[in-house]
XYZ file of C-alpha atoms in Angstrom:
394
model
C 0.000 0.000 0.000
C 1.153 3.548 -0.719
C 2.246 5.137 2.550
C 3.117 8.624 3.766
C 5.472 8.720 6.740
C 5.197 11.680 9.119
C 8.231 12.536 11.247
C 8.329 14.816 14.285
C 11.906 14.942 15.578
C 12.876 16.433 18.939
C 16.066 16.635 20.964
C 15.501 13.376 22.855
C 12.686 11.713 20.940
C 11.627 10.807 17.434
C 7.890 10.450 16.848
C 6.481 8.973 13.662
C 3.230 7.854 12.056
C 2.604 5.984 8.818
C -0.563 6.780 6.890
C -2.053 4.580 4.199
C -3.239 6.477 1.123
C -6.378 4.500 0.336
C -8.020 7.064 -1.965
C -7.021 10.368 -3.563
C -7.886 12.235 -0.352
C -8.239 9.397 2.169
C -5.568 8.860 4.835
C -5.621 6.138 7.475
C -3.032 5.831 10.223
C -1.645 2.285 10.189
C 1.434 2.612 12.426
C 2.235 5.029 15.240
C 5.382 5.056 17.338
C 8.271 6.858 18.906
C 11.855 6.343 19.913
C 12.544 8.272 23.086
C 15.352 8.485 25.628
C 17.864 9.105 22.851
C 21.398 9.049 24.244
C 20.298 7.982 27.727
C 17.735 5.147 27.831
C 16.608 4.601 24.237
C 13.292 2.824 23.805
C 11.411 2.150 20.577
C 7.672 1.621 20.892
C 5.144 1.324 18.103
C 1.770 -0.155 17.382
C -1.103 -0.254 14.957
C -3.996 2.171 15.042
C -6.219 -0.548 16.530
C -3.971 -0.772 19.589
C -2.023 -3.871 18.579
C 1.588 -3.650 19.798
C 4.299 -4.124 17.181
C 7.509 -3.414 19.101
C 8.693 -2.349 22.546
C 12.463 -2.558 22.576
C 15.162 -0.981 24.729
C 18.631 -0.164 23.427
C 21.982 0.596 24.945
C 22.741 4.321 25.007
C 25.709 3.763 22.705
C 23.456 2.129 20.089
C 21.170 5.163 19.832
C 23.454 7.936 20.994
C 21.979 10.784 18.956
C 19.181 11.750 16.621
C 20.822 10.469 13.393
C 21.253 7.080 15.059
C 17.604 7.158 16.144
C 16.528 7.928 12.595
C 18.506 4.954 11.330
C 17.135 2.624 14.007
C 13.514 3.609 13.455
C 13.976 3.485 9.680
C 15.489 0.009 9.807
C 12.531 -1.227 11.844
C 9.950 0.399 9.577
C 11.491 -1.335 6.578
C 10.754 -4.706 8.203
C 7.008 -4.056 8.064
C 5.351 -5.790 5.115
C 3.303 -3.936 2.548
C 4.492 -0.378 3.202
C 5.340 1.389 -0.056
C 6.770 4.700 1.072
C 5.814 7.450 -1.387
C 6.687 10.575 0.658
C 7.746 11.858 4.064
C 6.162 14.832 5.802
C 8.078 16.723 8.491
C 7.093 19.118 11.230
C 9.411 22.122 11.028
C 8.858 24.633 13.800
C 10.077 27.849 12.163
C 9.398 28.903 8.586
C 10.454 32.532 9.001
C 8.824 35.224 6.863
C 9.381 33.327 3.588
C 7.624 30.014 4.163
C 3.895 30.405 4.754
C 2.767 27.072 3.311
C 4.078 23.493 2.994
C 6.973 23.099 0.584
C 8.796 20.303 -1.213
C 12.260 19.998 0.277
C 15.669 20.085 -1.377
C 19.151 21.109 -0.288
C 18.536 24.789 -1.060
C 15.361 24.932 1.033
C 17.098 23.184 3.928
C 19.902 25.724 3.733
C 17.347 28.548 3.992
C 15.647 26.894 6.963
C 18.965 26.626 8.793
C 18.895 30.407 9.146
C 16.087 30.066 11.686
C 17.991 27.767 14.047
C 18.745 30.706 16.423
C 15.001 31.441 16.610
C 14.101 27.873 17.611
C 17.277 26.304 19.017
C 15.445 23.463 20.787
C 13.471 22.450 17.716
C 14.840 23.555 14.344
C 18.136 21.598 14.335
C 16.306 18.407 15.271
C 13.542 19.018 12.724
C 16.143 19.348 9.976
C 18.273 16.328 10.967
C 16.007 13.595 9.498
C 15.471 15.698 6.375
C 19.216 15.830 5.728
C 19.535 12.125 6.456
C 16.872 11.182 3.928
C 18.165 13.608 1.299
C 21.468 11.756 1.510
C 20.149 8.186 1.687
C 17.050 8.461 -0.518
C 17.386 11.569 -2.695
C 14.502 10.558 -4.960
C 11.986 10.286 -2.120
C 9.738 13.383 -1.903
C 9.948 15.189 1.427
C 7.614 17.964 2.532
C 8.121 20.524 5.307
C 5.036 21.735 7.204
C 5.602 24.774 9.390
C 4.272 25.598 12.847
C 4.432 29.288 11.963
C 2.505 29.120 8.677
C -1.031 29.148 10.118
C -0.374 32.560 11.708
C 1.199 34.277 8.714
C -2.006 36.132 7.746
C -2.166 38.128 10.972
C -3.082 41.782 10.703
C -0.074 44.103 10.894
C -1.241 45.267 14.334
C -0.701 41.730 15.638
C 2.328 40.988 13.478
C 4.569 43.914 14.397
C 6.724 44.883 17.345
C 7.104 48.565 18.234
C 10.662 48.702 16.913
C 12.202 50.407 13.838
C 11.086 49.139 10.420
C 14.531 47.846 9.495
C 14.219 45.011 12.017
C 10.792 44.019 10.768
C 12.221 43.900 7.228
C 14.927 41.568 8.544
C 12.286 39.219 9.945
C 11.949 40.381 13.556
C 8.199 39.986 13.950
C 5.575 38.002 15.839
C 5.290 34.606 14.162
C 3.275 32.436 16.526
C 3.747 28.667 16.810
C 1.813 25.379 17.230
C 0.103 26.330 13.986
C -0.355 22.732 12.805
C -2.255 21.978 15.995
C -4.443 25.073 15.677
C -5.135 24.334 12.023
C -6.315 20.836 12.942
C -8.541 22.149 15.752
C -10.060 24.774 13.442
C -11.006 22.031 10.975
C -12.160 19.643 13.700
C -14.561 22.206 15.177
C -16.452 22.120 11.899
C -17.265 18.474 12.683
C -17.866 18.404 16.430
C -19.159 21.950 16.987
C -20.246 23.476 13.677
C -22.068 26.253 15.529
C -18.689 27.503 16.753
C -16.484 26.681 13.762
C -16.738 30.238 12.432
C -17.154 31.943 15.804
C -14.716 33.671 18.167
C -12.727 30.789 19.638
C -9.718 30.668 21.946
C -7.682 27.465 21.664
C -5.256 26.540 24.448
C -2.501 24.167 23.323
C -1.186 23.172 26.744
C 1.740 20.804 27.049
C 5.443 20.925 27.775
C 5.380 23.779 25.279
C 2.233 25.878 25.637
C 0.546 28.632 23.709
C -2.909 29.995 22.934
C -4.488 31.198 19.721
C -7.501 33.344 18.963
C -9.533 32.100 15.996
C -12.196 33.950 14.071
C -13.870 32.310 11.085
C -11.407 29.431 11.489
C -8.372 31.673 10.961
C -5.666 32.771 13.370
C -6.140 36.355 14.550
C -3.698 36.484 17.460
C -1.309 34.149 19.295
C 0.478 34.276 22.631
C 3.830 33.291 21.115
C 5.850 35.770 19.089
C 9.347 35.911 17.570
C 10.400 32.694 19.309
C 8.738 29.894 21.270
C 9.783 31.581 24.543
C 6.937 34.091 24.622
C 3.468 34.018 26.134
C 2.461 31.343 28.632
C 4.805 29.795 31.193
C 5.759 26.305 30.015
C 7.537 23.210 31.270
C 11.006 24.766 31.192
C 10.411 28.131 29.462
C 9.318 31.308 31.298
C 6.805 32.703 28.828
C 6.195 36.448 28.899
C 9.297 38.153 30.283
C 10.408 41.770 30.539
C 13.408 42.067 28.155
C 15.052 44.061 30.897
C 15.525 40.782 32.757
C 17.749 39.548 29.922
C 19.748 42.796 30.024
C 20.153 42.397 33.785
C 21.406 38.824 33.435
C 24.003 39.910 30.877
C 25.101 43.204 32.402
C 24.830 42.539 36.126
C 25.221 38.769 36.394
C 27.845 38.482 33.657
C 26.037 35.725 31.811
C 26.885 34.982 28.206
C 24.244 34.727 25.486
C 24.641 30.945 25.547
C 24.087 30.841 29.307
C 20.983 33.031 29.048
C 19.659 30.849 26.248
C 20.115 27.704 28.328
C 18.432 29.330 31.324
C 15.405 30.523 29.365
C 14.882 27.322 27.376
C 15.821 24.702 29.981
C 15.620 25.977 33.560
C 12.567 28.226 33.841
C 8.799 27.728 33.660
C 7.204 25.120 35.922
C 10.618 23.600 36.570
C 12.058 26.910 37.737
C 9.052 27.889 39.842
C 8.665 24.550 41.582
C 12.317 23.568 41.824
C 11.017 20.035 41.335
C 9.825 19.156 37.857
C 8.527 20.442 34.550
C 5.898 17.664 34.456
C 2.369 18.699 35.457
C 1.582 15.118 36.485
C 4.395 15.095 39.025
C 3.506 18.538 40.338
C -0.138 17.560 40.825
C 0.856 14.645 43.083
C 3.433 16.621 45.081
C 2.704 17.995 48.553
C 5.352 20.700 48.147
C 3.776 24.198 48.279
C 6.055 25.260 45.427
C 4.453 22.646 43.179
C 0.988 24.009 43.928
C 2.206 27.556 43.353
C 3.657 26.610 39.951
C 0.330 25.118 38.863
C -1.608 28.139 40.142
C 0.814 30.413 38.292
C 0.240 28.447 35.101
C -3.563 28.607 35.457
C -3.435 32.323 36.286
C -1.506 33.135 33.131
C -3.737 30.975 30.908
C -6.728 32.863 32.302
C -5.020 36.219 31.837
C -4.118 35.457 28.220
C -7.668 34.252 27.594
C -8.768 37.782 28.423
C -6.143 39.243 26.084
C -7.277 37.021 23.222
C -10.929 37.779 23.931
C -10.079 41.461 23.566
C -8.304 40.784 20.247
C -11.327 38.838 18.978
C -13.910 41.321 20.230
C -15.405 38.686 22.526
C -15.287 34.937 23.051
C -17.837 32.291 22.146
C -15.876 29.091 22.812
C -12.713 27.887 24.510
C -10.880 24.693 23.488
C -8.409 22.656 25.545
C -5.937 20.540 23.589
C -2.454 18.891 23.741
C -0.989 16.838 26.592
C -2.091 18.863 29.622
C -5.210 20.280 27.993
C -6.488 16.861 26.943
C -5.470 14.808 29.978
C -5.660 16.916 33.140
C -9.190 17.566 34.460
C -7.639 19.300 37.481
C -5.786 21.857 35.393
C -8.826 22.436 33.182
C -10.885 23.189 36.307
C -8.207 25.537 37.684
C -8.094 27.426 34.404
C -11.861 27.731 33.933
C -12.115 29.118 37.462
C -9.868 31.945 36.263
C -12.343 32.641 33.454
C -15.544 32.844 35.477
C -15.607 36.600 34.828
C -16.149 35.711 31.159
C -19.162 33.624 32.142
C -17.379 30.286 31.749
C -18.856 27.472 33.858
C -17.477 23.944 33.885
C -19.539 20.758 34.146
C -17.632 18.803 36.802
C -18.760 15.356 35.680
C -18.167 16.044 31.992
C -14.727 17.445 32.802
C -13.768 14.400 34.866
C -14.687 12.158 31.925
C -12.957 14.378 29.338
C -16.204 14.706 27.400
C -15.970 16.652 24.131
C -18.015 19.454 25.712
C -17.349 20.251 29.367
C -19.357 23.454 29.909
C -22.682 23.685 31.732
C -25.846 24.581 29.803
C -25.739 28.036 31.450
C -22.127 28.788 30.541
C -21.789 31.862 28.337
C -18.587 30.355 26.900
C -18.767 26.870 25.387
C -15.896 24.728 26.696
C -14.475 21.840 24.668
C -11.751 19.206 24.962
C -10.497 18.367 21.476
C -7.527 16.013 20.949
C -5.107 17.484 18.459
C -3.471 15.586 15.614
C -0.567 17.475 14.100
C 0.661 14.339 12.332
C -2.580 13.922 10.388
C -2.404 17.588 9.408
C 1.130 17.060 8.097
C 0.058 13.950 6.170
C -2.795 15.892 4.565
C -0.481 18.704 3.499
C 2.057 16.228 2.144
C -0.576 14.368 0.141
C -1.963 17.651 -1.184
C 1.442 18.829 -2.340
C 2.125 15.496 -4.029
C -1.180 15.734 -5.864
C -0.304 19.199 -7.154
C 3.027 17.959 -8.451
C 1.588 15.079 -10.440
């Protein structure tokens, strides 16, 4: 069967899904897996869409010491599966800069252009590009497509797109990009199925996970996002601080003598929930901890989600619906309840039983804001874009 492979590469994990192309526009996930613990405790797990396990194997750290090795290991295993005729690979690429506002067929020149945005997404961009380079070298005739997390936000009004800095910097690409666009694009489409009455309304979507952001949608299009030039902005996250006075960075450099590299490591790896709690960046661990700092970190997170909900409501001219998605948004009833409590001034009321069961709609009948829990699927969005680009090229 013709298959599109979707790859989402991170610093310590490689996630992948294989989609069967069963009709011109029909995609069915047949294999889903990931290789995590790269360089420390590598483990490859994968299964079929029906839940059947295919592999759960641990490796020595020296066997899968880095991302290229992980790509080779996962690729070798995928080639053992019968009946998969790989026709293309779709990749999540976090930063597309000002040039790339739609999926694009990859070649060496495009990869070279995308390397320019490594400083804007140092945790993500190098890892996103690694499997692309590997496949360009090993299978140069295999079509590869890049799908960008920034692309969904590229039609923002100039008022939302600009910083209040001289024009020359905007011309150089210093602007508010927004991220998690593949997730928001999927949610915008999905609302048309599960909540058609709100698909074209004023909707705030909260993508809450290790990396977190929020997006204001109107008529299914991005109007405003909490993230800006980089994925450091907006909400506090697992290890990133979110909104931060730039004067703090100047203080760290001028008064504390920190180098740019040290500041970068601090802001990307040591802040957020991890920095506030001093314990962990994992919401699950913080929720089970009796340490007051853990509770404070979670309250801080909920407070800022509620505050940014108000900001996005102002940008949209009101709010009709609010959507929880991603790891924390989909799986933590406690955090959803904490956050909705911060939005009671908007008229949001949560249905406790529906929330506990992660029902698609978790608001009460009297709530002035409809509340939804919608699982995201960035991989399916990438597969759709890849298939669409292949169809155009035929």
